[in-house]
């Protein structure tokens, strides 16, 4: 034991024995989902199957958004220079930052600020939302999680909330998110629907995740998408091509199922 | 349409409509697993539930391996400088390379080389394995996927193959992997059990994945583990500490369940 | 010209003609130093030779600091997995962050805050320094740029200031930095000498660089050091070795010249 | 001293004393150039002033090439998401790979292969060049370092060689590079002038650098350019803009000096 001895509470590694948070890894395999493992790794305890399903739906909802997000464009640009796949994915990960994915964390803070006013100041949900909106307007800051450049009625948001309802996970934070939409309409006159980042923020709050981990959910969800795009780039295009950020056409399978 | 117009077959993005490989994303949510999405993204078609379960078990098996892998150490080192989580995870991803994770891809090539001799040269599995082993020994190259520094009887390998059996996925490549273990013993006198990389390689071959994607499975599996370690670093340790690569003690929950 | 047309004021690229900030690149080659190019690229105008010499001395002062900085350890860890050199250097760059290199930017803000009190509030240098120190103590925040874990009398600091004197670059900010050292001693009773980060901060202020660029000087200086360590790792050590963060011995040439 | 004790021959770090390759760092400051430090770090000995000037000219020649290289585009894409400067630069570094910068290393191997035929097989320079060209044509591989998409008569190449002449550095490898141009014209009928990568390759061979370090020179040269572009992006453009890879106009200063 050296003077740099340190401790970690995540995984015990012994010859022929691996345990994550006290659970033997081989006993978990085939029994629990990847999504449950994410919860176990982040929070230290095994979640219910329903929590696992909620996380899985969040991951599936964010697995890809086509070629135009900066994470895909930076990954393709790096891949196009002949770099290995992991370097291209790393460049994509470096793009999952303040303005790309970061809205989830920001919106978690907004919803928690609202809930704090409900719980500790006795405000109604609407009054709490209005108060936070006023604070943001006073400093001319946009509320992350509301409104979308492209989707006015994001099908992923509705589906996430309906799944949360079925699984018994929707609660105060979903109500709070809806209060924000209502009060934003009243205060600004504009319809600013909850976007998918906002919906994920509400659900991560429901499951009591640390906002510091918000971006991690987006990264985990998006890595398969990044890999698929890098793989397509390597199979389909010549190195060093000029990658247009918007003039791209979908030529995959027609709608099915 | 500019002269840089290009095409992508992965995800169609329209206002209020997102389809991955032709499937509406909101219809997939709650119905298919993240593991099935990985297959859909990589291969273009929706896999059976069993294929999804096999991939899920692979991801769960590789989700973390404690603090000592270089991907964790590089991620912690970057995190310790006060860098944001995505930068730390990117440094971890950059470590998933030739000697860390790369064994999966190398072993896929070995097993495919063996199967090629069976299918096209009419060799038996044992003779094919012996022939490949001889080729490697002639150029003094180690066979990736066999033997492990720490685990002589890796519980993850056995569990992956028993799950593959139950799901009806184990076939020629699992048999080929076992032939290699047998022939390695005969040729070298040493017991070099199939390690978890080798087991994953055999199963990715069974599901007919391109070896170029081998590393991607490891990256996808390991990102939650990297995040958990970075999160622990940020909560538990001071910035700029000296991180010992081996003198670390597990202090998480005792064995349970 | 598309609707994404944009502009950049850095380098004009035409067939057989490259100009940086209006200067033909081939006419600069052999005539101006790399350090002058850094200034030209960042500020848009060609600096005097003396400014070039000052920047060059800053770069030389920070070119390497042995094996223990986190940028070197993360680069070596990535290199050790068999990753290419650029991936290892990128991991090093990702470590040049808040607590590693970041002191330069923080100290520039401190010195500028002090100078602001001198110029706009008519305070003396000592009074200005005391005022800023008091502000930091009130929020229990350390002043970046003062004190060093290892070097109590950093030879690089003294040399940087003596060079700045000779070149006629030392002025208000060097005086301000010295006022901070004096007032820190008076306020805290402790000797907290200006460290190399603090000295570089003072000199970057003298040359009127944006604090946003502080970290860039450290990155530019350190890349050759990172490359040298990665190169040594690849030539001298086996892949996947365990890299101890402190138990390392210098075995290069004895003192010379 | 632990069992992980290791050694490094680059920099000795003691309290108030830093020596690089045996030279006290503070004694080098103000006396030797950054370019000489690069040589000292990579090769272990202090180069002559002329060698330093040659390296400096190489670095100046490659400091920037406008907005279109993939290293700039990936850096800007990452910067545009609100990521810190070091993350953007790291993404740029990840693009300096096989097809972007990699030509220098490839061309060094080509020139060394040619020189090997001259020195060990007694061939003339022209015969050696022809032999290597024939080998490449037999496997239908392009010779890196010859020909350029944009520059038919790259002013940087000519200037590098004229500087090399003045400094007494031009020798066998410059002659060999010229032999390749001559024989490529004879063999293919096409004029494929030595490009700047090829010229740098020849000069790095003259200075006896390991081809493994070729890419490092390009990285070192280009980091200031990457920083300048990221800085411009952050000052001049809104986050998350769509970055067109070619429709960009230079609006910096007119030609001067």
Short mmCIF file of N, CA and C in Angstrom, two decimals, chain C residues 52-153:
data_model
loop_
_atom_site.label_atom_id
_atom_site.label_comp_id
_atom_site.label_asym_id
_atom_site.label_seq_id
_atom_site.Cartn_x
_atom_site.Cartn_y
_atom_site.Cartn_z
N UNK C 52 8.18 39.22 -30.63
CA UNK C 52 8.43 37.85 -31.05
C UNK C 52 9.36 37.13 -30.08
N UNK C 53 10.42 37.81 -29.67
CA UNK C 53 11.38 37.19 -28.73
C UNK C 53 10.74 36.90 -27.38
N UNK C 54 9.86 37.80 -26.94
CA UNK C 54 9.18 37.58 -25.66
C UNK C 54 8.30 36.34 -25.74
N UNK C 55 7.51 36.24 -26.82
CA UNK C 55 6.64 35.06 -26.98
C UNK C 55 7.49 33.81 -27.08
N UNK C 56 8.58 33.88 -27.82
CA UNK C 56 9.45 32.72 -27.97
C UNK C 56 9.97 32.26 -26.60
N UNK C 57 10.35 33.21 -25.76
CA UNK C 57 10.85 32.83 -24.42
C UNK C 57 9.74 32.19 -23.59
N UNK C 58 8.53 32.69 -23.74
CA UNK C 58 7.40 32.09 -23.03
C UNK C 58 7.20 30.65 -23.49
N UNK C 59 7.23 30.45 -24.80
CA UNK C 59 7.05 29.09 -25.33
C UNK C 59 8.16 28.17 -24.86
N UNK C 60 9.42 28.65 -24.92
CA UNK C 60 10.54 27.81 -24.49
C UNK C 60 10.41 27.48 -23.00
N UNK C 61 9.94 28.44 -22.20
CA UNK C 61 9.85 28.21 -20.75
C UNK C 61 8.88 27.08 -20.39
N UNK C 62 7.91 26.83 -21.26
CA UNK C 62 6.82 25.91 -20.92
C UNK C 62 6.81 24.67 -21.79
N UNK C 63 7.90 24.41 -22.47
CA UNK C 63 7.92 23.35 -23.47
C UNK C 63 7.80 21.96 -22.85
N UNK C 64 8.22 21.82 -21.61
CA UNK C 64 8.08 20.52 -20.94
C UNK C 64 8.28 20.70 -19.45
N UNK C 65 7.67 19.80 -18.67
CA UNK C 65 7.87 19.80 -17.22
C UNK C 65 7.93 18.36 -16.72
N UNK C 66 8.63 17.53 -17.49
CA UNK C 66 8.81 16.14 -17.07
C UNK C 66 7.57 15.30 -17.25
N UNK C 67 7.54 14.18 -16.54
CA UNK C 67 6.52 13.16 -16.78
C UNK C 67 5.27 13.29 -15.93
N UNK C 68 5.29 14.14 -14.91
CA UNK C 68 4.20 14.08 -13.95
C UNK C 68 2.97 14.94 -14.26
N UNK C 69 3.03 15.93 -15.15
CA UNK C 69 1.79 16.67 -15.40
C UNK C 69 0.71 15.76 -16.00
N UNK C 70 -0.54 16.01 -15.66
CA UNK C 70 -1.62 15.15 -16.18
C UNK C 70 -1.68 15.11 -17.70
N UNK C 71 -1.25 16.17 -18.37
CA UNK C 71 -1.27 16.13 -19.84
C UNK C 71 -0.33 15.05 -20.35
N UNK C 72 0.83 14.90 -19.71
CA UNK C 72 1.76 13.86 -20.12
C UNK C 72 1.21 12.49 -19.75
N UNK C 73 0.67 12.35 -18.54
CA UNK C 73 0.17 11.04 -18.11
C UNK C 73 -1.00 10.57 -18.97
N UNK C 74 -1.91 11.47 -19.32
CA UNK C 74 -3.02 11.01 -20.16
C UNK C 74 -2.51 10.69 -21.57
N UNK C 75 -1.56 11.46 -22.08
CA UNK C 75 -1.01 11.16 -23.41
C UNK C 75 -0.29 9.81 -23.40
N UNK C 76 0.50 9.54 -22.37
CA UNK C 76 1.21 8.26 -22.30
C UNK C 76 0.24 7.10 -22.16
N UNK C 77 -0.80 7.29 -21.34
CA UNK C 77 -1.78 6.22 -21.14
C UNK C 77 -2.45 5.86 -22.46
N UNK C 78 -2.83 6.87 -23.24
CA UNK C 78 -3.45 6.61 -24.54
C UNK C 78 -2.42 5.98 -25.49
N UNK C 79 -1.20 6.51 -25.50
CA UNK C 79 -0.16 5.97 -26.39
C UNK C 79 0.09 4.50 -26.10
N UNK C 80 0.03 4.17 -24.82
CA UNK C 80 0.32 2.81 -24.37
C UNK C 80 -0.70 1.78 -24.86
N UNK C 81 -1.85 2.23 -25.32
CA UNK C 81 -2.86 1.30 -25.85
C UNK C 81 -2.65 1.03 -27.34
N UNK C 82 -1.58 1.61 -27.90
CA UNK C 82 -1.34 1.41 -29.32
C UNK C 82 -2.01 2.44 -30.21
N UNK C 83 -2.58 3.47 -29.61
CA UNK C 83 -3.22 4.53 -30.39
C UNK C 83 -2.17 5.33 -31.15
N UNK C 84 -2.55 5.95 -32.27
CA UNK C 84 -1.59 6.76 -33.01
C UNK C 84 -1.19 8.02 -32.23
N UNK C 85 -0.06 8.61 -32.63
CA UNK C 85 0.49 9.74 -31.90
C UNK C 85 -0.50 10.90 -31.78
N UNK C 86 -1.24 11.19 -32.84
CA UNK C 86 -2.13 12.36 -32.74
C UNK C 86 -3.24 12.13 -31.69
N UNK C 87 -3.70 10.89 -31.54
CA UNK C 87 -4.72 10.61 -30.52
C UNK C 87 -4.13 10.80 -29.13
N UNK C 88 -2.88 10.38 -28.93
CA UNK C 88 -2.24 10.56 -27.62
C UNK C 88 -2.05 12.04 -27.32
N UNK C 89 -1.61 12.81 -28.32
CA UNK C 89 -1.43 14.25 -28.12
C UNK C 89 -2.79 14.92 -27.83
N UNK C 90 -3.84 14.48 -28.52
CA UNK C 90 -5.17 15.05 -28.28
C UNK C 90 -5.61 14.81 -26.84
N UNK C 91 -5.32 13.62 -26.30
CA UNK C 91 -5.67 13.35 -24.90
C UNK C 91 -4.88 14.26 -23.97
N UNK C 92 -3.62 14.53 -24.33
CA UNK C 92 -2.83 15.48 -23.55
C UNK C 92 -3.45 16.86 -23.58
N UNK C 93 -3.85 17.29 -24.76
CA UNK C 93 -4.48 18.61 -24.94
C UNK C 93 -5.76 18.72 -24.10
N UNK C 94 -6.50 17.61 -24.03
CA UNK C 94 -7.75 17.63 -23.25
C UNK C 94 -7.49 17.84 -21.76
N UNK C 95 -6.26 17.56 -21.32
CA UNK C 95 -5.89 17.77 -19.91
C UNK C 95 -5.44 19.19 -19.63
N UNK C 96 -5.23 19.97 -20.66
CA UNK C 96 -4.78 21.35 -20.44
C UNK C 96 -6.03 22.18 -20.22
N UNK C 97 -6.41 22.24 -18.96
CA UNK C 97 -7.76 22.66 -18.61
C UNK C 97 -7.71 23.52 -17.34
N UNK C 98 -8.80 23.61 -16.66
CA UNK C 98 -8.94 24.53 -15.53
C UNK C 98 -7.76 24.52 -14.55
N UNK C 99 -7.38 23.33 -14.08
CA UNK C 99 -6.34 23.26 -13.05
C UNK C 99 -4.94 22.98 -13.60
N UNK C 100 -4.81 22.79 -14.90
CA UNK C 100 -3.51 22.49 -15.51
C UNK C 100 -3.35 23.43 -16.70
N UNK C 101 -2.66 24.54 -16.45
CA UNK C 101 -2.53 25.57 -17.48
C UNK C 101 -3.52 26.70 -17.27
N UNK C 102 -4.67 26.36 -16.70
CA UNK C 102 -5.74 27.35 -16.52
C UNK C 102 -5.36 28.52 -15.63
N UNK C 103 -4.31 28.34 -14.82
CA UNK C 103 -3.89 29.41 -13.92
C UNK C 103 -3.46 30.66 -14.68
N UNK C 104 -2.98 30.49 -15.89
CA UNK C 104 -2.54 31.66 -16.67
C UNK C 104 -3.73 32.58 -16.92
N UNK C 105 -4.81 31.99 -17.42
CA UNK C 105 -6.00 32.80 -17.70
C UNK C 105 -6.56 33.42 -16.41
N UNK C 106 -6.65 32.63 -15.36
CA UNK C 106 -7.17 33.16 -14.09
C UNK C 106 -6.32 34.32 -13.60
N UNK C 107 -5.00 34.17 -13.69
CA UNK C 107 -4.11 35.21 -13.19
C UNK C 107 -4.19 36.47 -14.06
N UNK C 108 -4.41 36.29 -15.37
CA UNK C 108 -4.59 37.47 -16.23
C UNK C 108 -5.80 38.28 -15.75
N UNK C 109 -6.88 37.58 -15.40
CA UNK C 109 -8.06 38.29 -14.90
C UNK C 109 -7.75 39.03 -13.60
N UNK C 110 -6.98 38.39 -12.73
CA UNK C 110 -6.62 39.01 -11.44
C UNK C 110 -5.79 40.28 -11.68
N UNK C 111 -4.80 40.17 -12.55
CA UNK C 111 -3.92 41.33 -12.80
C UNK C 111 -4.69 42.46 -13.49
N UNK C 112 -5.58 42.10 -14.39
CA UNK C 112 -6.38 43.12 -15.07
C UNK C 112 -7.37 43.79 -14.11
N UNK C 113 -7.88 42.98 -13.17
CA UNK C 113 -8.76 43.54 -12.14
C UNK C 113 -7.99 44.56 -11.31
N UNK C 114 -6.75 44.19 -10.96
CA UNK C 114 -5.90 45.13 -10.21
C UNK C 114 -5.63 46.40 -11.00
N UNK C 115 -5.24 46.25 -12.26
CA UNK C 115 -4.92 47.42 -13.09
C UNK C 115 -6.14 48.32 -13.29
N UNK C 116 -7.30 47.69 -13.33
CA UNK C 116 -8.52 48.46 -13.49
C UNK C 116 -8.70 49.40 -12.29
N UNK C 117 -8.37 48.90 -11.09
CA UNK C 117 -8.48 49.74 -9.88
C UNK C 117 -7.46 50.87 -9.91
N UNK C 118 -6.29 50.59 -10.50
CA UNK C 118 -5.28 51.64 -10.60
C UNK C 118 -5.72 52.71 -11.60
N UNK C 119 -6.14 52.26 -12.76
CA UNK C 119 -6.46 53.21 -13.84
C UNK C 119 -7.76 53.95 -13.61
N UNK C 120 -8.77 53.23 -13.15
CA UNK C 120 -10.10 53.86 -13.07
C UNK C 120 -10.47 54.36 -11.68
N UNK C 121 -9.88 53.77 -10.63
CA UNK C 121 -10.23 54.21 -9.28
C UNK C 121 -9.08 54.99 -8.63
N UNK C 122 -7.99 55.16 -9.36
CA UNK C 122 -6.88 55.94 -8.84
C UNK C 122 -6.17 55.31 -7.66
N UNK C 123 -6.30 54.00 -7.49
CA UNK C 123 -5.60 53.36 -6.38
C UNK C 123 -4.11 53.20 -6.71
N UNK C 124 -3.31 53.06 -5.66
CA UNK C 124 -1.91 52.70 -5.87
C UNK C 124 -1.87 51.21 -6.23
N UNK C 125 -0.72 50.75 -6.78
CA UNK C 125 -0.58 49.33 -7.12
C UNK C 125 -0.80 48.48 -5.88
N UNK C 126 -0.18 48.85 -4.75
CA UNK C 126 -0.31 48.04 -3.53
C UNK C 126 -1.77 48.01 -3.06
N UNK C 127 -2.41 49.15 -3.06
CA UNK C 127 -3.81 49.20 -2.60
C UNK C 127 -4.72 48.39 -3.52
N UNK C 128 -4.43 48.45 -4.81
CA UNK C 128 -5.23 47.69 -5.77
C UNK C 128 -5.05 46.19 -5.52
N UNK C 129 -3.80 45.78 -5.35
CA UNK C 129 -3.53 44.36 -5.09
C UNK C 129 -4.23 43.92 -3.81
N UNK C 130 -4.10 44.72 -2.75
CA UNK C 130 -4.73 44.38 -1.48
C UNK C 130 -6.24 44.23 -1.64
N UNK C 131 -6.84 45.12 -2.41
CA UNK C 131 -8.28 45.08 -2.60
C UNK C 131 -8.73 43.78 -3.29
N UNK C 132 -7.97 43.39 -4.32
CA UNK C 132 -8.32 42.15 -5.03
C UNK C 132 -8.10 40.95 -4.12
N UNK C 133 -6.98 40.96 -3.39
CA UNK C 133 -6.70 39.85 -2.46
C UNK C 133 -7.83 39.73 -1.43
N UNK C 134 -8.27 40.85 -0.91
CA UNK C 134 -9.37 40.83 0.07
C UNK C 134 -10.63 40.22 -0.53
N UNK C 135 -10.93 40.61 -1.77
CA UNK C 135 -12.11 40.03 -2.45
C UNK C 135 -12.00 38.51 -2.53
N UNK C 136 -10.82 38.03 -2.91
CA UNK C 136 -10.64 36.58 -3.04
C UNK C 136 -10.73 35.90 -1.68
N UNK C 137 -10.13 36.53 -0.67
CA UNK C 137 -10.18 35.90 0.67
C UNK C 137 -11.62 35.85 1.18
N UNK C 138 -12.40 36.86 0.85
CA UNK C 138 -13.80 36.90 1.31
C UNK C 138 -14.58 35.70 0.79
N UNK C 139 -14.25 35.28 -0.45
CA UNK C 139 -14.95 34.09 -0.99
C UNK C 139 -14.06 32.84 -0.90
N UNK C 140 -13.02 32.92 -0.08
CA UNK C 140 -12.12 31.79 0.17
C UNK C 140 -11.60 31.15 -1.11
N UNK C 141 -11.22 31.99 -2.06
CA UNK C 141 -10.70 31.48 -3.33
C UNK C 141 -9.20 31.77 -3.41
N UNK C 142 -8.44 30.79 -3.86
CA UNK C 142 -7.01 30.93 -4.05
C UNK C 142 -6.72 31.86 -5.22
N UNK C 143 -5.65 32.61 -5.11
CA UNK C 143 -5.23 33.45 -6.24
C UNK C 143 -4.31 32.65 -7.16
N UNK C 144 -4.77 32.38 -8.35
CA UNK C 144 -3.96 31.62 -9.31
C UNK C 144 -2.74 32.43 -9.73
N UNK C 145 -1.61 31.75 -9.87
CA UNK C 145 -0.39 32.41 -10.36
C UNK C 145 0.61 32.68 -9.26
N UNK C 146 0.18 32.44 -8.02
CA UNK C 146 1.08 32.71 -6.88
C UNK C 146 1.27 31.42 -6.07
N UNK C 147 2.54 31.12 -5.75
CA UNK C 147 2.85 29.90 -5.01
C UNK C 147 2.99 28.72 -5.94
N UNK C 148 3.82 27.75 -5.56
CA UNK C 148 4.02 26.55 -6.38
C UNK C 148 4.31 25.39 -5.45
N UNK C 149 3.70 24.27 -5.75
CA UNK C 149 3.88 23.04 -5.01
C UNK C 149 5.34 22.66 -4.86
N UNK C 150 6.14 22.92 -5.89
CA UNK C 150 7.50 22.40 -5.93
C UNK C 150 8.56 23.51 -5.93
N UNK C 151 8.33 24.53 -6.77
CA UNK C 151 9.35 25.55 -6.95
C UNK C 151 9.07 26.77 -6.06
N UNK C 152 9.96 27.03 -5.07
CA UNK C 152 9.78 28.21 -4.21
C UNK C 152 10.38 29.45 -4.86
N UNK C 153 11.27 29.23 -5.79
CA UNK C 153 11.96 30.35 -6.43
C UNK C 153 12.20 29.94 -7.88
#
